Tab-separated table of C-alpha atoms and ligand atoms in Angstrom:
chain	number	residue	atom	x	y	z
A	280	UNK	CA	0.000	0.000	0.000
A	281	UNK	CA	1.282	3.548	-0.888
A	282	UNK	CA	1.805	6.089	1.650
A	283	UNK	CA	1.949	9.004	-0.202
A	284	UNK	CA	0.869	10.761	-2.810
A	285	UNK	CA	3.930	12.245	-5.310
A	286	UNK	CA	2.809	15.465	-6.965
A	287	UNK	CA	5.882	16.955	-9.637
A	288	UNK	CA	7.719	19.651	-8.262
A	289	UNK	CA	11.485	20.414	-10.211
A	290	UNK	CA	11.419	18.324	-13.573
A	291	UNK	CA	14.096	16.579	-15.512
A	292	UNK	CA	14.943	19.515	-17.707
A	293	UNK	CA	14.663	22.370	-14.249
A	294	UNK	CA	17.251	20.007	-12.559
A	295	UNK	CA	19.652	19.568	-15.720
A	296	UNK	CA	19.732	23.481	-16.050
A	297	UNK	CA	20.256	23.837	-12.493
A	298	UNK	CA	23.615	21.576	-12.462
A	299	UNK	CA	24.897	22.951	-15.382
A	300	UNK	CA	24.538	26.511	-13.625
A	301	UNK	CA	26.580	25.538	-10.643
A	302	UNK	CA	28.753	23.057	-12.203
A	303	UNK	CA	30.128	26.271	-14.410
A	304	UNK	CA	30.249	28.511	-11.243
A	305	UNK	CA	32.187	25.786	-9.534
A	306	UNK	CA	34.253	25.525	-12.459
A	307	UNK	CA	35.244	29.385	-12.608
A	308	UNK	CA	35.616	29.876	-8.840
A	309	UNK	CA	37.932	26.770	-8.353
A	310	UNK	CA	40.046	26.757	-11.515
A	311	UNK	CA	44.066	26.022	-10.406
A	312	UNK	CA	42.746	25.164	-7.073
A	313	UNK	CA	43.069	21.460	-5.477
A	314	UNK	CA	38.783	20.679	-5.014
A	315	UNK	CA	37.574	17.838	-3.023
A	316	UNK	CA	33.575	17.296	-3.694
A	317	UNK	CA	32.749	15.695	-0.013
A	318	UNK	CA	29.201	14.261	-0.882
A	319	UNK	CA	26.858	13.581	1.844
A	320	UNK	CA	25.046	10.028	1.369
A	321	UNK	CA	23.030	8.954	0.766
A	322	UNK	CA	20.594	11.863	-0.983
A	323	UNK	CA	23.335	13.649	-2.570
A	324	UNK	CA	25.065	10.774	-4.120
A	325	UNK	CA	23.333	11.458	-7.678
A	326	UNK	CA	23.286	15.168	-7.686
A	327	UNK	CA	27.121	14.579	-7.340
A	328	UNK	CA	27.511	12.388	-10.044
A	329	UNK	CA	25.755	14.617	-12.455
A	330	UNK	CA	27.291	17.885	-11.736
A	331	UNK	CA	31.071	16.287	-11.411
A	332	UNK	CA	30.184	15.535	-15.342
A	333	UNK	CA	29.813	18.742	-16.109
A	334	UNK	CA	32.947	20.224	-14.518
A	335	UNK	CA	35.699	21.381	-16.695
A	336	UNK	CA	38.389	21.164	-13.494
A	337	UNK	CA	39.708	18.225	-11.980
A	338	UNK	CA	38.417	17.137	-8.795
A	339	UNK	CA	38.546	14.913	-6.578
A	340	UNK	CA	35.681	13.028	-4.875
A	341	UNK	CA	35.108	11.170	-1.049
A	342	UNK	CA	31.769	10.201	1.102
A	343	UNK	CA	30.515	10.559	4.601
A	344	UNK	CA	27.263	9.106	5.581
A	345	UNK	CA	25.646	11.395	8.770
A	346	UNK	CA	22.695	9.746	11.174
A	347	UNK	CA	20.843	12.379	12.806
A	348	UNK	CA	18.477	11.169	15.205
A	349	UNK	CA	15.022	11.949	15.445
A	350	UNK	CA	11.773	11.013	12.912
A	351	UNK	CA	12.108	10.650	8.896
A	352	UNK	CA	10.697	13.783	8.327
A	353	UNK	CA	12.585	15.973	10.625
A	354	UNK	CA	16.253	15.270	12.062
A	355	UNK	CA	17.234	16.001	15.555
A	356	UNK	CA	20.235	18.431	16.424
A	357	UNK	CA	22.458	15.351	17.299
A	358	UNK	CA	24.123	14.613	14.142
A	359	UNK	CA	26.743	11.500	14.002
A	360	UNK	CA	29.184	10.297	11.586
A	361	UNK	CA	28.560	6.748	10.291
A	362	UNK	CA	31.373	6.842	7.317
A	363	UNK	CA	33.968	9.162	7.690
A	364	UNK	CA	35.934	10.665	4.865
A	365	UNK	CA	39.175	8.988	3.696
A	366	UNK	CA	41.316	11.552	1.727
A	367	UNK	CA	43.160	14.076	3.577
A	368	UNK	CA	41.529	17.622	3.476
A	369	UNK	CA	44.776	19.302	5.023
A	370	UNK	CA	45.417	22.445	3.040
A	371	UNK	CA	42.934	21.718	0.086
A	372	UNK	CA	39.589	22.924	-0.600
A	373	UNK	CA	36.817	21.567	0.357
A	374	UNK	CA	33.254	21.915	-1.181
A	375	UNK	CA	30.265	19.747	0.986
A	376	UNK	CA	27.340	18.803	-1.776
A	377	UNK	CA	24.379	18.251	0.066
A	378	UNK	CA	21.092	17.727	-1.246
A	379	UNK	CA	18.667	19.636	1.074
A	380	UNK	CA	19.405	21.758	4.226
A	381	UNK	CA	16.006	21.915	6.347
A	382	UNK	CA	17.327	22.605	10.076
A	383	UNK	CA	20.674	23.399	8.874
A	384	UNK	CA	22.053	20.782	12.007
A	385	UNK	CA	23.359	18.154	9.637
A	386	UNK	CA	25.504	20.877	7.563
A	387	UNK	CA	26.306	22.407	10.670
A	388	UNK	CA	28.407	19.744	12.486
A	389	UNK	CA	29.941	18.355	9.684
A	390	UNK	CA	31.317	21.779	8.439
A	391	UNK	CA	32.983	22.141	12.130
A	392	UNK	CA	34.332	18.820	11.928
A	393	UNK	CA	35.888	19.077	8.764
A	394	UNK	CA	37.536	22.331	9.866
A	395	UNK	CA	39.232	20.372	12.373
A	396	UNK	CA	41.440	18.785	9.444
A	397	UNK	CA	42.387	22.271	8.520
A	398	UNK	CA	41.710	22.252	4.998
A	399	UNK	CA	41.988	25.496	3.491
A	400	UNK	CA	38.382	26.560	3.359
A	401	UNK	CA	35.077	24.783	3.349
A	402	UNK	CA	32.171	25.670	1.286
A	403	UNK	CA	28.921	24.408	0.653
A	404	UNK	CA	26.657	23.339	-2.409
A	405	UNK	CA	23.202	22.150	-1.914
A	406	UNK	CA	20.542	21.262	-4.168
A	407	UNK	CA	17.309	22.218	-2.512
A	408	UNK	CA	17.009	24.942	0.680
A	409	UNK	CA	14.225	24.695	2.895
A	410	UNK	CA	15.016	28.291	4.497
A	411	UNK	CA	11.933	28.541	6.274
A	412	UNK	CA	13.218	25.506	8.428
A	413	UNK	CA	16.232	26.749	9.965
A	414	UNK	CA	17.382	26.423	13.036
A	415	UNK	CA	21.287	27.172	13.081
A	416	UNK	CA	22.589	29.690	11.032
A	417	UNK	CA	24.223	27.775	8.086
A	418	UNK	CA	23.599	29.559	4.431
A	419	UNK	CA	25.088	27.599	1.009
A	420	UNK	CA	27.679	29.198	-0.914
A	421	UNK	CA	26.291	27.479	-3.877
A	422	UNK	CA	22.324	26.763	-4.222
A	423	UNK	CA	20.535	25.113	-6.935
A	424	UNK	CA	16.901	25.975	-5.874
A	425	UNK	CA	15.161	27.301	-2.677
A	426	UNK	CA	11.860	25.293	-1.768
A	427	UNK	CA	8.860	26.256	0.254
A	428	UNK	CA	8.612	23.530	3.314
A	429	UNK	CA	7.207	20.727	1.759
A	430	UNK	CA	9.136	16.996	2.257
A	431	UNK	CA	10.510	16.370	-1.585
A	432	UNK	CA	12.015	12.748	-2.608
A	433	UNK	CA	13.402	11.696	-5.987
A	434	UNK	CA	16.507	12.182	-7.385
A	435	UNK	CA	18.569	10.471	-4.836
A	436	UNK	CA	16.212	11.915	-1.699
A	437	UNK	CA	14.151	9.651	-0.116
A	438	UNK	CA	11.224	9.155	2.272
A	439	UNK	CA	11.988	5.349	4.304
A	440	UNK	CA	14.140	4.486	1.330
A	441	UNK	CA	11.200	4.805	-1.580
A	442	UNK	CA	11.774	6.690	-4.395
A	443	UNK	CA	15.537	7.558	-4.591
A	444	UNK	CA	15.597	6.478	-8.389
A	445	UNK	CA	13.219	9.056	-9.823
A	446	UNK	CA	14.637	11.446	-12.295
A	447	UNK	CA	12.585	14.836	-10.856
A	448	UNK	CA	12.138	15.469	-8.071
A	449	UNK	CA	8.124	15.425	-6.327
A	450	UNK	CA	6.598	16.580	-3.504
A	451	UNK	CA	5.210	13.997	-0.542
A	452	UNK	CA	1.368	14.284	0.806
A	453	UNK	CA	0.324	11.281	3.202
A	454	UNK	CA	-2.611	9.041	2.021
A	455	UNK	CA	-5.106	8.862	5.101
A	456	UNK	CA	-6.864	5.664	4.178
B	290	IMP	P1	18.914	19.183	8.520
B	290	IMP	O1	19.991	18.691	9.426
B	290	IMP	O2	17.615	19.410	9.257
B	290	IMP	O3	19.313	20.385	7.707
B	290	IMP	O4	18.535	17.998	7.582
B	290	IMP	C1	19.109	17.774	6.377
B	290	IMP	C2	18.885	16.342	5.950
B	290	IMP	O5	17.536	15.923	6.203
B	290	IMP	C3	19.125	16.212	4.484
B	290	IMP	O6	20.450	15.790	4.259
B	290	IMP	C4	18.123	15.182	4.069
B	290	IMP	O7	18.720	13.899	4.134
B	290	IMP	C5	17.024	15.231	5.099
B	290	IMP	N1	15.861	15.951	4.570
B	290	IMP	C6	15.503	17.220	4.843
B	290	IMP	N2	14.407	17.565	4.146
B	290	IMP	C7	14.081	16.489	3.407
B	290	IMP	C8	13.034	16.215	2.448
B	290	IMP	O8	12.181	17.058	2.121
B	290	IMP	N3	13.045	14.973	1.889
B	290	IMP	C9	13.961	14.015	2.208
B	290	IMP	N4	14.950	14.228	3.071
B	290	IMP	C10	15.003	15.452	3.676
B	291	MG	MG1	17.779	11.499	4.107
């Protein structure tokens, strides 16, 4: 039985432009520079893999998975690394790609903690911004679309692991049956 109803929100051809758009910032802003693309799984893992295609610098790439505690729809403030990154950061820069900030908690804690490696700045691209949602002051430095608060899944986001493969991205309502 389905849970929720999906009603279209960013399409195929909104999200494409989008990642073009910051892939070419990215590109400009980080030309002769060493970049490591820390993507946050798992709801960022295919925005990552798009826009690294369209880069025209070479990067490099590494993973951390976060658990924040607290219900699907809204994470707590305790935020915990499950998979830790494995390249060093020391002295590089370092761009986060996230796919939504909502509280701004997850972003948060893991841009303090990788400032503890001392790389040589951290910056942060997200997808989707929930901005009505925040709770800590965390803004992107890079931001492919603000959203109103609604809970969106498709294209790598997910609600209890459905609908990660989808190509746009939808909006959730609950079926009350
Ligand atoms: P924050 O710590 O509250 O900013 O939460 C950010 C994380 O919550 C994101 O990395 C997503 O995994 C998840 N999240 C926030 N909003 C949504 C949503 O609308 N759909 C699916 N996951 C979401
Ligand atoms: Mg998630």
């Amino acid at each position: 039985m389905e849970k929720y109803q999906l009603h279209p929100l960013i399409s195929r051809e909104e999200i494409e432009s989008i990642v073009e758009r910051l892939a070419d910032q990215i590109s400009k802003d980080y030309r002769g520079k060493e970049l490591i693309l820390i993507c946050i799984l798992k709801g960022a893992f295919m925005f990552l893999s798009d826009l690294i295609r369209h880069l025209r610098i070479p990067v490099k790439i590494d993973f951390v998975r976060l658990s924040s505690y607290g219900s699907q729809m809204r994470s707590s403030g305790q935020v915990e690394i499950t998979k830790d990154i494995e390249v060093s950061i020391e002295g590089k820069e370092v761009l986060i790609i996230e796919d939504i900030i909502d509280s701004g908690h997850t972003l948060k804690f893991l841009k303090d903690r990788l400032s503890l490696s001392r790389p040589n700045s951290v910056k942060v691209c997200a997808l989707l911004d929930k901005k009505a949602r925040r709770e800590v002051s965390i803004e992107p430095d890079y931001l492919g679309k603000a959203i109103e608060d609604v809970f969106v899944v498709g294209y790598g986001i997910d609600v209890e692991e459905c609908y990660r493969h989808l190509p746009e991205i939808y909006y959730v309502t609950p079926i009350h049956p």
